[in-house]
Coordinates of C-alpha atoms in Angstrom, one line a residue:
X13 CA 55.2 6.9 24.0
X14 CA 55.7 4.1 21.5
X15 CA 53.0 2.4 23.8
X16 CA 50.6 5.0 24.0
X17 CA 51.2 5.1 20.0
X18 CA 50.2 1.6 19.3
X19 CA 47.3 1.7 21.7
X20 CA 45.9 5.3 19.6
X21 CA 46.1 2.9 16.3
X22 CA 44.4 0.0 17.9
X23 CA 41.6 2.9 19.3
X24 CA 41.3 4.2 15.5
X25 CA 41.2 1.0 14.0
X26 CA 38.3 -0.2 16.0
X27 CA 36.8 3.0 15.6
X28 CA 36.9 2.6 12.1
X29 CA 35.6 -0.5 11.9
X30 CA 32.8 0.3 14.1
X31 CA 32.0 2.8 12.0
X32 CA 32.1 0.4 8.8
X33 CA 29.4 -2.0 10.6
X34 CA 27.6 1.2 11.4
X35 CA 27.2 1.9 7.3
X36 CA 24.6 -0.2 5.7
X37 CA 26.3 -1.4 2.3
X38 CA 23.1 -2.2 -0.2
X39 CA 25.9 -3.2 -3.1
X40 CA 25.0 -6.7 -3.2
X41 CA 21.4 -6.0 -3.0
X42 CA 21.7 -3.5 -6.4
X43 CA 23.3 -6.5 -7.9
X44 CA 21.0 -9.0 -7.3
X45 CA 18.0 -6.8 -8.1
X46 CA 20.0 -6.5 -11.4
X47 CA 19.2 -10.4 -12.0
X48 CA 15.4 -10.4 -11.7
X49 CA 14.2 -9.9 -15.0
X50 CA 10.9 -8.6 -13.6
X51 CA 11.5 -5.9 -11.7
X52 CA 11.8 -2.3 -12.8
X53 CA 12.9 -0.7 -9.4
X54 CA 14.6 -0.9 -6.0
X55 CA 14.9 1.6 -3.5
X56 CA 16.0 1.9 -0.3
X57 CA 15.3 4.4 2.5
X58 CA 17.1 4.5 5.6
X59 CA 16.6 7.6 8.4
X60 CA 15.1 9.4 5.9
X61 CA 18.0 9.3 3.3
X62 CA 17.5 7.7 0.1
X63 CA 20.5 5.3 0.2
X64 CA 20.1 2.8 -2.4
X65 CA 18.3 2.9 -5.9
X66 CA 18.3 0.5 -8.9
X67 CA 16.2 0.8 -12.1
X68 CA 16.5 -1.6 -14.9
X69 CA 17.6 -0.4 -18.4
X70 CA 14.5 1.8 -19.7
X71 CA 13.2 2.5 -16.6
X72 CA 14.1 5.7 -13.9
X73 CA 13.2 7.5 -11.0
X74 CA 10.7 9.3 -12.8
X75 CA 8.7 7.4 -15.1
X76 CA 5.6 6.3 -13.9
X77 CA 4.9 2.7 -12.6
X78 CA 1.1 1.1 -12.1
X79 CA 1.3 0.1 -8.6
X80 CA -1.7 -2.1 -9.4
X81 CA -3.2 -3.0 -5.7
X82 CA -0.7 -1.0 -4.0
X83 CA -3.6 1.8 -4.9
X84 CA -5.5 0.5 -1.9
X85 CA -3.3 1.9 0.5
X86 CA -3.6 5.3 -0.6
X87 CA -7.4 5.2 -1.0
X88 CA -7.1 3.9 2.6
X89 CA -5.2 7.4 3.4
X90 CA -7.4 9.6 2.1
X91 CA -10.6 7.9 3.9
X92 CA -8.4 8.2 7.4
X93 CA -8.4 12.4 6.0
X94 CA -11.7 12.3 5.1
X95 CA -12.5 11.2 8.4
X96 CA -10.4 13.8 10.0
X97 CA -11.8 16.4 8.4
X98 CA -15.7 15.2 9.4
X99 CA -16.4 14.3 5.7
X100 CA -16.8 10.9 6.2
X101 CA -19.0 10.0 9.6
X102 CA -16.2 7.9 11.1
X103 CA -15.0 3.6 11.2
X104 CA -18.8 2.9 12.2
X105 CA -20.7 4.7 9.5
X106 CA -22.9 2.5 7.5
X107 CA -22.6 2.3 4.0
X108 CA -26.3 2.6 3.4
X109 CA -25.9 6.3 4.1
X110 CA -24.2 6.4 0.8
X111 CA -26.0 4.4 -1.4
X112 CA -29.7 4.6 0.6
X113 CA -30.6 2.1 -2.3
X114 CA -29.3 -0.8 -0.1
X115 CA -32.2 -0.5 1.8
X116 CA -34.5 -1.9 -0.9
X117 CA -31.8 -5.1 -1.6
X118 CA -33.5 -8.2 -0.3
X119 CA -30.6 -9.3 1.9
X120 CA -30.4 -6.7 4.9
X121 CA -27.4 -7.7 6.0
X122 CA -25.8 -4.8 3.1
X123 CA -27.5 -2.3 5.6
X124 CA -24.9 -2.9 8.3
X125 CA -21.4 -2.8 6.1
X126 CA -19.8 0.1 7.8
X127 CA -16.5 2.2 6.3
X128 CA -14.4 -0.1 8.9
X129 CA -15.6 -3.8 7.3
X130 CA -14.8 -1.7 3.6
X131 CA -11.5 -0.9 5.0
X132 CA -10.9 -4.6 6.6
X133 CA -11.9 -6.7 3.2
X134 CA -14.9 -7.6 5.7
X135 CA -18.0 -6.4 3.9
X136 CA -19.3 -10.1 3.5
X137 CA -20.0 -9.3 -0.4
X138 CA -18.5 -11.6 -2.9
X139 CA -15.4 -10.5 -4.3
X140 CA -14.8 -8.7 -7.9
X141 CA -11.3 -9.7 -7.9
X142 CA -10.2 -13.4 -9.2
X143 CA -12.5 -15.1 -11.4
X144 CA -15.2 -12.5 -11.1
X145 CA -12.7 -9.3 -12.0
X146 CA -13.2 -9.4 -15.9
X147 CA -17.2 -9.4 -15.6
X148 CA -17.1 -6.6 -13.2
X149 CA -14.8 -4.2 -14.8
X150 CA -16.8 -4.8 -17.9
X151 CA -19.7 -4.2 -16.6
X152 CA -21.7 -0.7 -17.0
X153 CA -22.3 0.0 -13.3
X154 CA -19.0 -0.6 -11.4
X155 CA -20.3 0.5 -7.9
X156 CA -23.6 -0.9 -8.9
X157 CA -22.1 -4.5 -9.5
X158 CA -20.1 -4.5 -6.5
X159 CA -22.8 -3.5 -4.2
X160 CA -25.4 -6.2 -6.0
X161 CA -23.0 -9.2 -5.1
X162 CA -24.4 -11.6 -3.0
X163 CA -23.2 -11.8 0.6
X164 CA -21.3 -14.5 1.9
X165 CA -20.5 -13.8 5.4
X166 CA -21.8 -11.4 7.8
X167 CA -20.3 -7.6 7.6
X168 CA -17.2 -7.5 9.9
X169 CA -16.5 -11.0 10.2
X170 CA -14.4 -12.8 7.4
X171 CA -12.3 -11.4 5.0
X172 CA -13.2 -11.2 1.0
X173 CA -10.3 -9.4 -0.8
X174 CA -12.1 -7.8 -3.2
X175 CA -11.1 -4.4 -5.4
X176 CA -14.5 -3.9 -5.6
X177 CA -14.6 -2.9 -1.7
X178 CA -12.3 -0.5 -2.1
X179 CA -13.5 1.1 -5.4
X180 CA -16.8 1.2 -2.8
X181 CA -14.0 3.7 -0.7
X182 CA -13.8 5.5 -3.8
X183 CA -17.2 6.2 -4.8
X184 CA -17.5 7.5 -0.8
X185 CA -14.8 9.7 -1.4
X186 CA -16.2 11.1 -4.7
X187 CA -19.8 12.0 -2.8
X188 CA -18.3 13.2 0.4
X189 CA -15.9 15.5 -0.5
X190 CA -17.6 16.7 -3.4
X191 CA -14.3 16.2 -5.5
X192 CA -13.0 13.2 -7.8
X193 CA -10.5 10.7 -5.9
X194 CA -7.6 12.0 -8.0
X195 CA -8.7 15.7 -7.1
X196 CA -9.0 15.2 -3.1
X197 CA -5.5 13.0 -3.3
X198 CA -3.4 15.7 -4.9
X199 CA -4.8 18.3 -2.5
X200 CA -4.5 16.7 0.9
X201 CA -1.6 14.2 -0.3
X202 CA 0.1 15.4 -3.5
X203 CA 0.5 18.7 -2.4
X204 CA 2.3 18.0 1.2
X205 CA 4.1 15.5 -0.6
X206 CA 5.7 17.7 -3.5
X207 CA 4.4 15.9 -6.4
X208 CA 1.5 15.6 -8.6
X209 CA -1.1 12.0 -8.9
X210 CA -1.3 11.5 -12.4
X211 CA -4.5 10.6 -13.6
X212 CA -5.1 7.2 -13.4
X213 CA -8.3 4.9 -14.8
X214 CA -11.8 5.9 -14.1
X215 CA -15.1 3.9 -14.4
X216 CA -18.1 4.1 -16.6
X217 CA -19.8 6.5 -14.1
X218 CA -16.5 8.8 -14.3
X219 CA -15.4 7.2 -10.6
X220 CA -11.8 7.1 -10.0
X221 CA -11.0 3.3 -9.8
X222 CA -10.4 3.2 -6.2
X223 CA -8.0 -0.2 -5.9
X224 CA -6.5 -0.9 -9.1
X225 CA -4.1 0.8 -11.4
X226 CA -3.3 4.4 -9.9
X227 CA 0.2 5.6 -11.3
X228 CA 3.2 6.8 -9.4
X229 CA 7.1 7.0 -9.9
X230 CA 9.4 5.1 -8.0
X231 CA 10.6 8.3 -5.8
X232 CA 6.8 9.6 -5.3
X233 CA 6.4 5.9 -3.7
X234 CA 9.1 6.4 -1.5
X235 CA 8.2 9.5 -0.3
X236 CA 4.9 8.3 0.2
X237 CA 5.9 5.4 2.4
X238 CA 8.5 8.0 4.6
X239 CA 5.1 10.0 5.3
X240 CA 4.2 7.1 7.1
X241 CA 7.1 6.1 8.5
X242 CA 7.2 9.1 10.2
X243 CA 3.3 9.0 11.6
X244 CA 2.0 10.6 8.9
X245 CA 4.3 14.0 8.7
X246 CA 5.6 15.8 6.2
X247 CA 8.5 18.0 8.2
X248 CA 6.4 20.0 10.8
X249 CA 3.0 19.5 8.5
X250 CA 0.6 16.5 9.9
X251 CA -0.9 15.3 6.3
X252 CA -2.2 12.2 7.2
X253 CA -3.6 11.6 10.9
X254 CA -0.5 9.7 13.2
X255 CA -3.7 7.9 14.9
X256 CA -4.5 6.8 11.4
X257 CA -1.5 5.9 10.7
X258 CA -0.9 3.6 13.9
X259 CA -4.5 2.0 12.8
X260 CA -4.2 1.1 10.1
X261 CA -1.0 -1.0 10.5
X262 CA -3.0 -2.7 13.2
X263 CA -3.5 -6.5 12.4
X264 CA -7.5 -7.0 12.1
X265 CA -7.8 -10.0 9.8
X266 CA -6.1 -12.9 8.2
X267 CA -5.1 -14.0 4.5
X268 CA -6.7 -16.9 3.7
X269 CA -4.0 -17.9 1.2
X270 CA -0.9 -17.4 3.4
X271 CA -1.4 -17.2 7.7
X272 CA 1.4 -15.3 8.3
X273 CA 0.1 -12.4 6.0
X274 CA -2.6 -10.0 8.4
X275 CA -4.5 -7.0 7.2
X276 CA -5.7 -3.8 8.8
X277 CA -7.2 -1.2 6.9
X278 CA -5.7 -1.1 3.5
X279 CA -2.2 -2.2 4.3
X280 CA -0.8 -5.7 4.5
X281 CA 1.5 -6.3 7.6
X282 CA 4.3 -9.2 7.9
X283 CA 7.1 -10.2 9.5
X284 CA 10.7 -10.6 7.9
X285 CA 13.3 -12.2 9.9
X286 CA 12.0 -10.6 12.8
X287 CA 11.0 -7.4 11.1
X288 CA 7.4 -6.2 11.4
X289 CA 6.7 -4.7 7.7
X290 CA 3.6 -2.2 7.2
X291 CA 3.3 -2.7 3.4
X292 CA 1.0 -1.7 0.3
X293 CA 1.3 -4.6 -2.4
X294 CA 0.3 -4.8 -5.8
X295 CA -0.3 -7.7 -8.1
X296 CA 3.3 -8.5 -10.3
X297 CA 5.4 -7.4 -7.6
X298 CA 4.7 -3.7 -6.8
X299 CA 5.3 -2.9 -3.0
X300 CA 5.8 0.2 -0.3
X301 CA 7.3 -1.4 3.0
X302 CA 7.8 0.6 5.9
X303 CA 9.9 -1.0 8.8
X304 CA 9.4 1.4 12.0
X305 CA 11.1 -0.7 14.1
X306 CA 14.1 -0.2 11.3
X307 CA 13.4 3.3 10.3
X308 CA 13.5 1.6 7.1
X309 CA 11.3 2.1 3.6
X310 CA 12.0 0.2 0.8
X311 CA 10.1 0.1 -2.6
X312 CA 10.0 -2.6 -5.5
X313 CA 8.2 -2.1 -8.7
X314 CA 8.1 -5.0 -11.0
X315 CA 6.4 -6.0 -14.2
X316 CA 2.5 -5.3 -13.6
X317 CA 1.1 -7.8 -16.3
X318 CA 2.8 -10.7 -15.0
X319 CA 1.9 -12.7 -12.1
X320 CA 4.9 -12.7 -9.0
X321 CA 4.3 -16.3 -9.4
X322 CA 6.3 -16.8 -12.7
X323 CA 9.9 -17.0 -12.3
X324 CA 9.3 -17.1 -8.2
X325 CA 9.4 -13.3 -8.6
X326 CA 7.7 -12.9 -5.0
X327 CA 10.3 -15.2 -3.1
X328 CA 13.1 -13.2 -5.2
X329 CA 12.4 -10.0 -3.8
X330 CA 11.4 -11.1 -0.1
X331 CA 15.0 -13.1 -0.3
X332 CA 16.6 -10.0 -1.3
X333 CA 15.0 -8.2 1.2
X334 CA 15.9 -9.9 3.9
X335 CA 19.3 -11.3 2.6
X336 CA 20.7 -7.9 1.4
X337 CA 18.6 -5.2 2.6
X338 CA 17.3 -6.0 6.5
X339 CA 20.4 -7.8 7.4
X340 CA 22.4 -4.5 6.3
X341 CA 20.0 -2.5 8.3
X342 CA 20.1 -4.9 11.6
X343 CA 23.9 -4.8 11.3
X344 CA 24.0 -1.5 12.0

């Protein structure tokens, strides 16, 4: 008996501790977020359970953060819908049907950008972001700025980050669905999702800027980032296409400023320790990362007017990602 005792507790105790490696404990990583002095938000999702927030003093789960180019992604989303629904001609459409104007520009090369090379960064026009940002978002004619740059590679061929490609997306939206941006995201995305887009900046023409500054809370990001975890459902509802979804994490070109960092259309995908991350990134440190593999979201939002740069924000938060978050998940 005493035997059979003994062996029970030994049974239990291994149980128990099985059961402790099982739990993911994000302690440390709350406590080290608590050190960065730029960020404003962690949080974790694991199986579909929020398991882990932090929010430094002033900030919460509801007040609104500007997820700078994170906005990509979901202007990315809505085009995948768009398509869906036969409002948008498909990947292969060209632009010109859009803006027949093109056809007059001197360089016919505009006349075969297609939705996909928008998508991609691939359009081949000179970028807006950088250097050239300020002129163009103080210019009169957004869209007409954009399309006017000159071209510096051939459509579908080398990639230009450029926010002015996917304010393009925007404009598209606007004239193909006959809505603004922020009306057509709250109905096919906002709605399915529980929550309401606020209204975010707009250009001269009344456009919705389509990769810069939209606005979201830290727990409308999360829940934005589970939809597409889970294929693009919201419990038995299909909001965003799963095809789309599997698509756009697809690798189709290359950062030029860092190798290891591919893009498909609209989101950024890297590995971490091993860990293939789907992720929308903003500029100061904003990001939605989805780990399928993991069954993993996690969500950062950081100081928007100061570069990731200062302070080596950026290498902060991928450390504590993969120090304290993935290697809690991966011990599972």
């Amino acid at each position: 008996m005493k035997a059979l005792v003994v062996s029970f507790t030994l049974a239990l105790a291994a149980a128990c501790t099985l059961s402790a490696q099982q739990t993911p404990d994000f302690s440390q990583a709350r406590k080290t977020a608590a050190t960065l002095p730029q960020l404003h938000s962690m949080l974790v999702s694991h199986r579909g359970k929020l398991v882990a927030e932090y929010y430094a003093p002033k900030y919460s789960a509801t007040r609104l953060a500007n997820i700078k180019s994170a906005s990509k992604s979901v202007i990315a989303a809505l085009v995948g819908v768009a398509i869906e629904r036969k409002l948008i001609g498909g990947l292969d459409e060209k632009i010109v049907r859009w803006f027949p104007e093109l056809r007059k520009d001197p360089d016919k090369r505009k006349q075969d950008i297609t939705i996909e090379d928008l998508l991609t960064m691939r359009s081949g026009l000179e970028s807006t972001s950088g250097e050239n940002y300020g002129r163009w978002v103080t210019s009169r004619n957004w869209i007409r700025y954009a399309l006017d740059r000159p071209m510096v590679s051939d459509p579908g061929t080398s990639m230009e980050y450029s926010t002015g490609t996917s304010h393009i997306l925007s404009s598209i939206l606007t004239k193909a669905t006959k809505r603004t941006t922020h009306q057509f995201a709250n109905e096919v995305l906002g709605k399915p999702l529980g929550f309401t887009f606020a209204r975010w900046p707009r250009d001269p023409q009344g456009i919705y800027f389509g990769g810069n500054e939209m606005l979201m809370t830290p727990r409308q990001m999360i829940t934005f980032g589970e939809m597409w975890l889970n294929k693009g459902r919201v419990g038995d509802r299909q909001v965003v296409p799963a095809a789309w979804v599997e698509t756009s994490c697809r690798p189709r070109t290359r950062s030029r400023w860092d190798s290891s960092r591919e893009y498909g259309y609209g989101w950024w995908i890297q590995d971490f320790e091993g860990n293939e991350a789907c992720f929308a990134w903003g500029y100061g440190g904003q990001y939605i990362m989805v780990f399928g593999d993991l069954d993993l979201v996690v969500v950062f939002t950081s100081a928007a007017t100061v570069s990731e740069e200062r302070r080596g924000h950026r290498r902060q938060l991928f450390d504590l990602l993969e120090d304290h978050i993935l290697s809690q998940v991966d011990a599972r």
